[in-house]
XYZ file of C-alpha atoms in Angstrom:
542
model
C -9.324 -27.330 -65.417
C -11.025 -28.493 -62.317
C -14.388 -27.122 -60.693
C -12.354 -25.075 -57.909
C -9.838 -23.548 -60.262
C -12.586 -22.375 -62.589
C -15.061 -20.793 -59.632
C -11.722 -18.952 -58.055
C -10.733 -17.523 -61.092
C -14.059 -17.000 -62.619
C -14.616 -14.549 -59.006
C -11.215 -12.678 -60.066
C -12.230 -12.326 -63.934
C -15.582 -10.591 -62.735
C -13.745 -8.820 -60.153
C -11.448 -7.100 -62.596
C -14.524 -6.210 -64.672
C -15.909 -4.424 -61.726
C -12.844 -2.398 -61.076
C -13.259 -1.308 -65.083
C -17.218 -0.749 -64.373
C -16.012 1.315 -61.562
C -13.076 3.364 -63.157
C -15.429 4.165 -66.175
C -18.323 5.133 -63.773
C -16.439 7.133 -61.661
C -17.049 10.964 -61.077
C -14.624 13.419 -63.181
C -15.508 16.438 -61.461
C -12.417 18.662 -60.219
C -12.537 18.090 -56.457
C -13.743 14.254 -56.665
C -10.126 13.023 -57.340
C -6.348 14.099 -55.487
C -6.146 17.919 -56.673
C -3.028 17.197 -57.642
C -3.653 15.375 -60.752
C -4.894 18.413 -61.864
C -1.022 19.813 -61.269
C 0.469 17.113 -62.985
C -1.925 17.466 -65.890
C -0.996 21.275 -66.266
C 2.839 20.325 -66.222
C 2.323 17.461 -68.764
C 0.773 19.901 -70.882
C 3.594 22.435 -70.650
C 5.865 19.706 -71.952
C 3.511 19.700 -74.757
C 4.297 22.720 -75.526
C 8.030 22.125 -75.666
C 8.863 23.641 -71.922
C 10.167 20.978 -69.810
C 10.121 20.853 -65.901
C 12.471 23.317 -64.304
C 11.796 25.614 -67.151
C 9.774 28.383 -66.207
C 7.870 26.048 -64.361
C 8.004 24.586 -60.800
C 5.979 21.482 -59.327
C 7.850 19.481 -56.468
C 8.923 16.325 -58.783
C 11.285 15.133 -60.884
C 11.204 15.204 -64.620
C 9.818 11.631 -65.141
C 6.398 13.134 -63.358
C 5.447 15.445 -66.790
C 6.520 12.717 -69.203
C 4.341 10.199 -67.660
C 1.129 12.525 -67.463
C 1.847 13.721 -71.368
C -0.390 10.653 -72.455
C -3.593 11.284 -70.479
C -2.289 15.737 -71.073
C -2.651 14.811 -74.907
C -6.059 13.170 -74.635
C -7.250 15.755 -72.367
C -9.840 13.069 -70.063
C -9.366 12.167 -66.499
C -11.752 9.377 -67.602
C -8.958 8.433 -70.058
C -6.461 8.726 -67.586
C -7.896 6.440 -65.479
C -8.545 3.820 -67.638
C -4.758 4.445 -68.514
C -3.644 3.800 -65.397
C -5.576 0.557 -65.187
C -4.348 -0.559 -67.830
C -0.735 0.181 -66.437
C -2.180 -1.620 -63.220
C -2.848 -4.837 -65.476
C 0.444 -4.775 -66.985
C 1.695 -4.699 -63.539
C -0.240 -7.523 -62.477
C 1.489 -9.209 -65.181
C 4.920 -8.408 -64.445
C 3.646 -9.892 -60.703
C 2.371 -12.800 -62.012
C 5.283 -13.947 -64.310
C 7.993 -12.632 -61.230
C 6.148 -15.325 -59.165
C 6.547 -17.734 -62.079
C 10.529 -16.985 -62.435
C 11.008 -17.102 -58.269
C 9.500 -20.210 -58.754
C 12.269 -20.992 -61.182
C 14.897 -20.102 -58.957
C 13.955 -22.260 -56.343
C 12.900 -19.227 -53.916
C 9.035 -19.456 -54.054
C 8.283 -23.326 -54.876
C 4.841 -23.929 -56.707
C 3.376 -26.808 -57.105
C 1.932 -27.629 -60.789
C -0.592 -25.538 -62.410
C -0.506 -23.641 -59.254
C -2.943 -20.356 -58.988
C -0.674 -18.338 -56.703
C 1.237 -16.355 -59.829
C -2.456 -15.261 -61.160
C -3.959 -14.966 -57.818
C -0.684 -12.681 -57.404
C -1.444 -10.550 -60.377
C -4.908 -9.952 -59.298
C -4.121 -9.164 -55.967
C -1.430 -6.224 -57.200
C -4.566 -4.367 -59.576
C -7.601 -4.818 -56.542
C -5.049 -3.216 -54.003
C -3.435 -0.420 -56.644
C -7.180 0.434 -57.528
C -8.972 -0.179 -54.343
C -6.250 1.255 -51.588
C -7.029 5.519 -50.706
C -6.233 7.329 -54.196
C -6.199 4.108 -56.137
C -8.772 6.051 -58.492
C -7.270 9.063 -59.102
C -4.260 7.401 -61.041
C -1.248 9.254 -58.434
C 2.529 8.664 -59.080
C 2.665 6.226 -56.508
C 1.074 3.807 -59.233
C 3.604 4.611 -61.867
C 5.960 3.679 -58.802
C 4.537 0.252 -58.496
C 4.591 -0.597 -62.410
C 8.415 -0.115 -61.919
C 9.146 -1.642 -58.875
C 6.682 -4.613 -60.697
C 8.709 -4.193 -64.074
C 12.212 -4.385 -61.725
C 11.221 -7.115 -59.893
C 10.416 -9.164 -63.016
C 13.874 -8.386 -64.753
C 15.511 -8.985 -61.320
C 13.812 -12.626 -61.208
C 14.622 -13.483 -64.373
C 18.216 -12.640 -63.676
C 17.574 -15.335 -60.846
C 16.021 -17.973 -62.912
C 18.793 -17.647 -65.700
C 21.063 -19.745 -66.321
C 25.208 -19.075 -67.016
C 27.036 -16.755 -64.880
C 26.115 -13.479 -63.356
C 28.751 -11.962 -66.123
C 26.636 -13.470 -69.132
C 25.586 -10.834 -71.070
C 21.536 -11.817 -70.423
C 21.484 -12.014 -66.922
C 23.787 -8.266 -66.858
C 21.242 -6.462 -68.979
C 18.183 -8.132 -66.465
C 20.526 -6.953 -63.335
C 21.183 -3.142 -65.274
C 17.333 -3.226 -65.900
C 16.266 -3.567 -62.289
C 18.984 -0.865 -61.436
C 17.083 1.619 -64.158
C 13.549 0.261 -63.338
C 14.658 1.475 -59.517
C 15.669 4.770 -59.817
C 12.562 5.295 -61.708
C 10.057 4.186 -58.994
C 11.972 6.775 -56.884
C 11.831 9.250 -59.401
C 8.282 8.656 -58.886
C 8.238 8.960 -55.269
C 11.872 9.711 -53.464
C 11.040 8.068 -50.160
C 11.448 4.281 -51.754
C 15.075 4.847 -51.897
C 15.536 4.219 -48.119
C 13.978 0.645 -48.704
C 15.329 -0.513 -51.987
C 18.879 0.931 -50.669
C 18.510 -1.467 -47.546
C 17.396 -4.298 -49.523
C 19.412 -3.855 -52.393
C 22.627 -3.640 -49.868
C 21.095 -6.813 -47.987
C 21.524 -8.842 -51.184
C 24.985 -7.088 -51.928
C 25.983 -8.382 -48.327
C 25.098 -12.268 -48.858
C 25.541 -12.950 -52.473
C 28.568 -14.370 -53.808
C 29.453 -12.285 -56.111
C 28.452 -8.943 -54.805
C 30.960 -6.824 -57.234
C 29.279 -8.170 -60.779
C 25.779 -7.453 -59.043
C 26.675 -3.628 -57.602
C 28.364 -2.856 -60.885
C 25.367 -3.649 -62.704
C 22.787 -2.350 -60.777
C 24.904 0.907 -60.701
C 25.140 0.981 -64.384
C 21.259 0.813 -64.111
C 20.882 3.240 -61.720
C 22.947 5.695 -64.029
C 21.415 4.928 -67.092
C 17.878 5.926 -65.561
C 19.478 9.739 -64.004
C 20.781 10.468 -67.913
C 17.181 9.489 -69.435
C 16.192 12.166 -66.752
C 19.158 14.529 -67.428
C 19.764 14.363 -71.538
C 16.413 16.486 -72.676
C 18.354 18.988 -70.342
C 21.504 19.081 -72.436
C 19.697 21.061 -75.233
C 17.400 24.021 -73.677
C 19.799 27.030 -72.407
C 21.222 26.769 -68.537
C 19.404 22.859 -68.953
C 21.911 21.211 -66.159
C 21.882 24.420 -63.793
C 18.092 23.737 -64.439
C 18.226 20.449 -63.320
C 20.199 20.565 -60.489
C 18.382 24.033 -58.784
C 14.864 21.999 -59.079
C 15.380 18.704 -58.866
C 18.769 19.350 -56.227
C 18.741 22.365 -54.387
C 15.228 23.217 -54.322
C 13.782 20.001 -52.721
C 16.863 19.907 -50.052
C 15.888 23.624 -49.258
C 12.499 22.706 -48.860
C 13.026 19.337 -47.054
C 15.565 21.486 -44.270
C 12.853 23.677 -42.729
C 10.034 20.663 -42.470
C 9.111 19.541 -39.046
C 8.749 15.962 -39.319
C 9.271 12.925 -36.762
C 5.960 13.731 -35.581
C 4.572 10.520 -36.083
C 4.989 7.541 -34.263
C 6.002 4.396 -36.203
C 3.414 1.977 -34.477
C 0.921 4.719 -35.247
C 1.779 4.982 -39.066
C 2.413 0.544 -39.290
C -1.148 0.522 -37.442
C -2.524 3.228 -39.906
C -1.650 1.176 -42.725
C -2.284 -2.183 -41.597
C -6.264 -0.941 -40.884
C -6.556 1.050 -44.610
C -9.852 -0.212 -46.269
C -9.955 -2.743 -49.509
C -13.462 -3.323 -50.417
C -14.774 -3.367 -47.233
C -11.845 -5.343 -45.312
C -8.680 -3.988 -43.937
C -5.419 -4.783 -45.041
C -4.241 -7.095 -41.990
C -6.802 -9.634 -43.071
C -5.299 -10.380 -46.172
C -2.419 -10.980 -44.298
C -3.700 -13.836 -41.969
C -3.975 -17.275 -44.294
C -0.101 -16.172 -45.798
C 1.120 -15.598 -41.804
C 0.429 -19.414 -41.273
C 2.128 -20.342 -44.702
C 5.352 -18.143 -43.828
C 5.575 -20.090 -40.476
C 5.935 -23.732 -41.966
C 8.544 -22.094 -44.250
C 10.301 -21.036 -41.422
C 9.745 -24.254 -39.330
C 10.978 -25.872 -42.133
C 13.843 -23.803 -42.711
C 14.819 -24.252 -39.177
C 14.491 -28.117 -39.072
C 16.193 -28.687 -42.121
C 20.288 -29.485 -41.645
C 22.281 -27.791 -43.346
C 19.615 -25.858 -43.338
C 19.075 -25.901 -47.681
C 15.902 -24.652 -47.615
C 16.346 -21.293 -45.899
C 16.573 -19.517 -49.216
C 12.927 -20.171 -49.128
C 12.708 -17.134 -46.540
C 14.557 -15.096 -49.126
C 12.042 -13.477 -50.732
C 8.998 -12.834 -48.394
C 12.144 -11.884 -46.033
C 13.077 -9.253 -48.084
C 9.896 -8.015 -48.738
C 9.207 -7.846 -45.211
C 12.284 -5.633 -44.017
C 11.103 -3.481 -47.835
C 7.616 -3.182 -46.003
C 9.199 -1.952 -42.351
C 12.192 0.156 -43.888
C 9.100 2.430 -45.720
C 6.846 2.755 -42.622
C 10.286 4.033 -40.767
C 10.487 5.906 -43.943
C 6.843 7.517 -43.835
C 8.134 8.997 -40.350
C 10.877 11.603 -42.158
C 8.276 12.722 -44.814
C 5.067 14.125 -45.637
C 3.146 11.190 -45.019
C -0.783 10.992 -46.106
C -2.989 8.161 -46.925
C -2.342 7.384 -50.378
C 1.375 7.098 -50.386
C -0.015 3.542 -48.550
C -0.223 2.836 -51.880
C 3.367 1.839 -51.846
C 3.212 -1.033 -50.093
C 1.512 -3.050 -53.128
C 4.411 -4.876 -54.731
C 6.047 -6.130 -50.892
C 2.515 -7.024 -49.851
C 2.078 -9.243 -52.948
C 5.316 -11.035 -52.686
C 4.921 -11.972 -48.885
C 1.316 -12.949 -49.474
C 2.237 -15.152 -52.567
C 5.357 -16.764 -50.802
C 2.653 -17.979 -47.696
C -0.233 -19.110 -50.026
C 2.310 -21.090 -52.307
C 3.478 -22.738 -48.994
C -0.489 -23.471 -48.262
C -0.933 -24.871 -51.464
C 1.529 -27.417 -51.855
C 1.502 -28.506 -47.902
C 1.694 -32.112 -47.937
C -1.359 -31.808 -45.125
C -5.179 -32.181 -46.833
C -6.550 -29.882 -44.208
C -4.044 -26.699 -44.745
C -4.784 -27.189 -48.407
C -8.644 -27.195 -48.073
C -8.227 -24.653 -45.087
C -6.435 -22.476 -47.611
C -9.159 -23.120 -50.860
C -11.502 -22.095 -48.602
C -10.139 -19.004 -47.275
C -8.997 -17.751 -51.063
C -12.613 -18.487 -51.537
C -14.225 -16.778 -49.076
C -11.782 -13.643 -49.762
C -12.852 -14.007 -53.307
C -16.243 -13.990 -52.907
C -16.102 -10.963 -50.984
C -14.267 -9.092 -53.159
C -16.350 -10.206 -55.830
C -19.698 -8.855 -54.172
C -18.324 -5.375 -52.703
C -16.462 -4.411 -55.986
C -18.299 -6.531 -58.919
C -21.627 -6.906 -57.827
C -21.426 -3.179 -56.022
C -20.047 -1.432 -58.823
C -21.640 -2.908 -61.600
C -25.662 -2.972 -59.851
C -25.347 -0.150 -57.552
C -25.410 3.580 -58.001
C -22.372 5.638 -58.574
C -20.891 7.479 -55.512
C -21.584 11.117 -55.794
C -19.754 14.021 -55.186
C -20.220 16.257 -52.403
C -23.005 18.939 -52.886
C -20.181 21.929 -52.254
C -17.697 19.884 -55.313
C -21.214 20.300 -57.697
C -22.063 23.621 -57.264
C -18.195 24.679 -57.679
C -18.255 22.667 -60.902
C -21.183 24.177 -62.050
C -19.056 27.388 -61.660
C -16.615 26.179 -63.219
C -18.653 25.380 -66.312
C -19.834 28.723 -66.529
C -15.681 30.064 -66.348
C -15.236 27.242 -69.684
C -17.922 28.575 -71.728
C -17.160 32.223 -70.918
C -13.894 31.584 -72.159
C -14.696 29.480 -74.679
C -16.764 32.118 -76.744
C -13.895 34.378 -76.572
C -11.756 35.126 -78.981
C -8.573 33.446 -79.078
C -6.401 36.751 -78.384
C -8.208 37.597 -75.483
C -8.666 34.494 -73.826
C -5.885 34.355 -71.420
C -6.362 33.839 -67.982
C -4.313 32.325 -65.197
C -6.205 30.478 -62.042
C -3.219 30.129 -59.757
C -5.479 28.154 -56.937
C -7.533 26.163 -59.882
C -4.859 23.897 -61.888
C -8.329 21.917 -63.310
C -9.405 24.981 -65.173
C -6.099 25.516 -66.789
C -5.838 22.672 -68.079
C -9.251 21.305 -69.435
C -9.272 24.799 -71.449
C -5.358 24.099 -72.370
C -4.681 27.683 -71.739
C -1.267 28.374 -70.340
C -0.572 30.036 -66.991
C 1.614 32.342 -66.122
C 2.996 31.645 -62.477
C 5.912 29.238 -62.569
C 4.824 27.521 -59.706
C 2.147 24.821 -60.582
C -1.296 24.597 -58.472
C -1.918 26.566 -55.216
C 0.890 25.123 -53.383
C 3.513 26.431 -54.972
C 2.120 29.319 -57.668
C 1.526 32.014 -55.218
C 3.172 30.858 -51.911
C 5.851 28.479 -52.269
C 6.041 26.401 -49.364
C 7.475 29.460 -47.247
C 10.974 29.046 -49.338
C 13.106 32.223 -49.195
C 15.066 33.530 -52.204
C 18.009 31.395 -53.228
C 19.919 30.442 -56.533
C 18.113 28.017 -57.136
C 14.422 30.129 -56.821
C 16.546 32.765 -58.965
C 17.757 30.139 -61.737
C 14.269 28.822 -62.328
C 12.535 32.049 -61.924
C 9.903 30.798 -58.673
C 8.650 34.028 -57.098
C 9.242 34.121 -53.188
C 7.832 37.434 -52.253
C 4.671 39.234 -52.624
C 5.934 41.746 -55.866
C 7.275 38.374 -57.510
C 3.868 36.813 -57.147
C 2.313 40.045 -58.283
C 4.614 40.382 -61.474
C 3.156 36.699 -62.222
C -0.203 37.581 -62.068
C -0.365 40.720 -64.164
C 1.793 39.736 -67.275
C 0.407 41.151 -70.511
C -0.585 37.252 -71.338
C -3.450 38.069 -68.523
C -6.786 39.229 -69.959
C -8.548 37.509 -67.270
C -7.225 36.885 -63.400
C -9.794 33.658 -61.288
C -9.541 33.894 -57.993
C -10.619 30.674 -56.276
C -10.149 30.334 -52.392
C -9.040 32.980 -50.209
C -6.475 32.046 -47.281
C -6.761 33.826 -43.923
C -2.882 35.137 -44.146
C -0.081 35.176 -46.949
C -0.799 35.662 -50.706
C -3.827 33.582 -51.343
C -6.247 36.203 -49.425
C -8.434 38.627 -51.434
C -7.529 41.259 -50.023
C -3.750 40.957 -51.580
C -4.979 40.373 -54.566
C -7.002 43.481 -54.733
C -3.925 45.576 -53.720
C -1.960 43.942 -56.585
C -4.874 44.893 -59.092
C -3.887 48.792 -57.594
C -0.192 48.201 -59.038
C -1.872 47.849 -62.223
C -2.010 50.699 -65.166
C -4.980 49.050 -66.496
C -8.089 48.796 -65.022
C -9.706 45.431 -63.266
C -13.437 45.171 -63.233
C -14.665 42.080 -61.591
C -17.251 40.407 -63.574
C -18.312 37.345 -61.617
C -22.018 38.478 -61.227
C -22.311 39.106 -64.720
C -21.474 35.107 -64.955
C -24.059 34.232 -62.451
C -21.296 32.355 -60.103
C -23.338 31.244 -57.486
C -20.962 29.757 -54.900
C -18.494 32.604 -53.975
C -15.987 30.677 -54.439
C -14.758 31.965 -57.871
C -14.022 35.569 -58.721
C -13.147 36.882 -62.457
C -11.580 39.834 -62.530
C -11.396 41.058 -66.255
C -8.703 43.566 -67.770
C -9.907 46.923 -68.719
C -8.309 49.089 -71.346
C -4.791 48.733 -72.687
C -2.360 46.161 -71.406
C 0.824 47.652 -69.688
C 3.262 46.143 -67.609
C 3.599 45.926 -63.941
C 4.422 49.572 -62.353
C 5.126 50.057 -58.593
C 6.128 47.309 -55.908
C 3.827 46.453 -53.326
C 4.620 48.229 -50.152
């Protein structure tokens, strides 16, 4: 191995160290990390308990979002689930890597011998999935990635093979990528504008369309029955299914107001989010010149053999366009940039493989020395930073509510296990780290107490989501409920105080808030304690 390849990937090595210094270091506190982890944590652990999604229980996802959270649910750690996720971040750098290897086969992404470009690849996809806004927290849009990764990889070795397209090798790699799809948008719906586009792109210019739509489509239906068979056993399971994983998210989606953001606003968002210091469009610059030569060369070229060599980082490039015009018609927020991982990696490795075997000595030392450079830098703001410098802290409001929130554990701790129920309808973290059920259908604040504005439907009705203020109220005083915490107060709608004390009224038993026996210091929390015998909800709120 020569002196250059050992310094570049020596400078990746330590960099992935630092990323596992930095994951391990990291603050746990409920607030540090996307809240909604804390959701999908509560869900995971109702499957747990044998009640699947859609089953008494309501988060905005599809069923594929509590089985993948049952790991780090089980183990009971975000620490744990972080360093899960990174590990599912490395195996997804190695699906990268090897899908390089297999274009490479194919003739679409031409390396040169020994070249660095499929592990500089893989490196690449784990510093941007753990680096880009909610890298850390271990979101869905991760799990997204290690599919569209895993897909990709079956979906070049289907390339690479050899035999025809009917062979019953290259079928099951074309019925994998189908499955390993429908997945990542299980994950996170709004990838099935751009995989549709691309997938109908290939469809379009391939000469055999018919063997490659039959077998992604057996794919694609083999991943909605992995989804839809736990359903087949539980009582009502497909009216289940279809009223929360349907009807539910359509009803919802009709009264959004979206189209609100401009595209160049959301492309220019992106292209400016933060890794390590640098934004995004300067990892972009070296691979820009690379992707020119292939298309000069491409151009030149008569009859023009080569321009399968624009294939790939073509593809990725409408992907990459398609899901900023996507962002536009849905909730867009900074982490779903997260989603750009896999496209970015494929353009960038198409233009550095084109550096690397240029035929010129001054692109190929002009690109060392840029993969260098960008090395180096990542090495020092994530190795060197996370490993020598201090640990980011929390915010001083996040302590003092976790201090809080240790006093709530060991209060309910000491109790006894009969009376220890509670439910926390704004707090999913508390829930969960004292593995106590709940009992609002709707998971987290978003949807246990005010869900999303929805009115009553069947499919609210079929999975039992209250919609109106004696609904919510029935939730919250179940004979489960010993205990009621009361986290944030909203200024209208079901999350203020002041509805909650008139729901306490309904009660037959007796509420006594106990919060200042606690010594909560922050205001934030309230416990309100049941007094007396336990009787079931009485009057309707007026």
């Amino acid at each position: 191995m020569t002196r250059p390849r050992i310094v570049l990937t020596g400078l990746w090595w330590l960099t992935l160290i630092g990323l596992a210094v930095r994951v391990w270091r990291a603050s746990t506190i409920a607030g540090s990390y996307d809240g909604e982890i804390d959701s999908l944590l509560v869900l995971a652990q109702r499957g747990l308990r044998g009640t699947l999604l859609y089953q008494d229980s309501y988060l905005r996802q599809w069923p594929i979002a509590q089985w993948l959270y049952i790991p780090s649910a089980w183990l009971g750690s975000i620490r744990v689930h972080r360093l899960l996720v990174l590990g599912l971040d490395l195996l997804a750098g190695l699906l990268m890597a090897r899908a390089v290897r297999n274009c490479s086969a194919a003739g679409l992404i031409p390396l040169k011998p020994r070249s660095l470009v499929p592990l500089a690849s893989g490196v690449l996809l784990v510093v941007l999935a753990q680096k880009l806004p909610g890298g850390l927290a271990g979101s869905l849009h991760q799990f997204a990635n290690f599919f569209l990764a895993l897909g990709l990889n079956q979906l070049s070795l289907a390339a690479a093979g050899e035999g025809s397209l009917s062979s019953r090798s290259r079928w099951r790699q074309l019925v994998a990528t189908g499955s390993c799809a429908l997945l990542a948008v299980a994950c996170f719906f709004t990838l099935i504008y751009p995989l549709t586009l691309v997938a109908a792109l290939v469809l379009v210019h391939h000469r055999h369309p018919a063997v490659i739509a039959r077998a992604l489509i057996t794919g694609v239906a083999l991943g909605c029955a992995l989804m839809i068979v736990p359903y087949l056993v539980v009582a009502d399971g497909l009216a289940l299914f279809f009223a929360g994983a349907v009807a539910l998210p359509l009803e919802w989606a009709s009264q959004q107001a979206w189209w609100g953001e401009n595209v160049g606003n959301l492309f220019s968002e992106l292209a400016r989010m933060p890794l390590a210091g640098l934004p995004i469009w300067s990892l972009a610059l070296m691979p820009s010149a690379g992707l020119l030569l292939i298309a000069r060369r491409a151009w030149r070229s008569e009859p023009r053999p080569q321009e399968r060599l624009l294939l790939v980082p073509g593809l990725a490039i409408l992907f990459l366009l398609e899901l900023v015009w996507s962002f536009q018609r849905s909730d867009f927020n900074g982490q779903d940039g997260q989603l750009i991982v896999v496209p970015l990696v494929l353009v960038m490795a198409a233009g550095m493989a084109e550096l690397e075997r240029s035929s010129r000595r001054s692109l190929r030392i002009a690109a060392f020395s840029g993969s260098l450079i960008l090395s180096l830098i990542l090495f020092n703001n994530i190795a060197i930073a996370e490993v020598f410098g201090s640990p980011s802290r929390p915010a001083k409001l996040v302590r003092a509510l976790e201090q809080d929130r240790a006093e709530l554990r060991r209060y309910f701790s000491g109790l006894p296990a009969a009376e220890r129920g509670f439910t926390a309808p704004q707090d999913p973290a508390l829930q969960w780290q004292l593995r106590v059920p709940a009992t609002t259908v709707g998971i987290g604040p978003s949807w246990s107490l005010n869900p999303q504005g929805l009115r009553a439907s069947w499919a609210t009705r079929t999975i039992g989501l209250p919609v109106g203020q004696t609904q919510i109220c029935e939730q919250l005083l179940q004979s489960a409920n010993h205990h009621l915490v009361w986290t944030r107060t909203d200024p209208d709608g079901p999350n203020t105080e002041a509805f909650l004390q008139q729901c306490l009224k309904q009660d037959m038993a007796r509420w006594q808030e106990i919060s200042g026996k606690l010594g909560l210091r922050t205001g934030e929390f309230k416990l309100f304690r049941r007094e007396g015998g336990i009787t079931p909800f009485a009057a309707p709120l007026p």
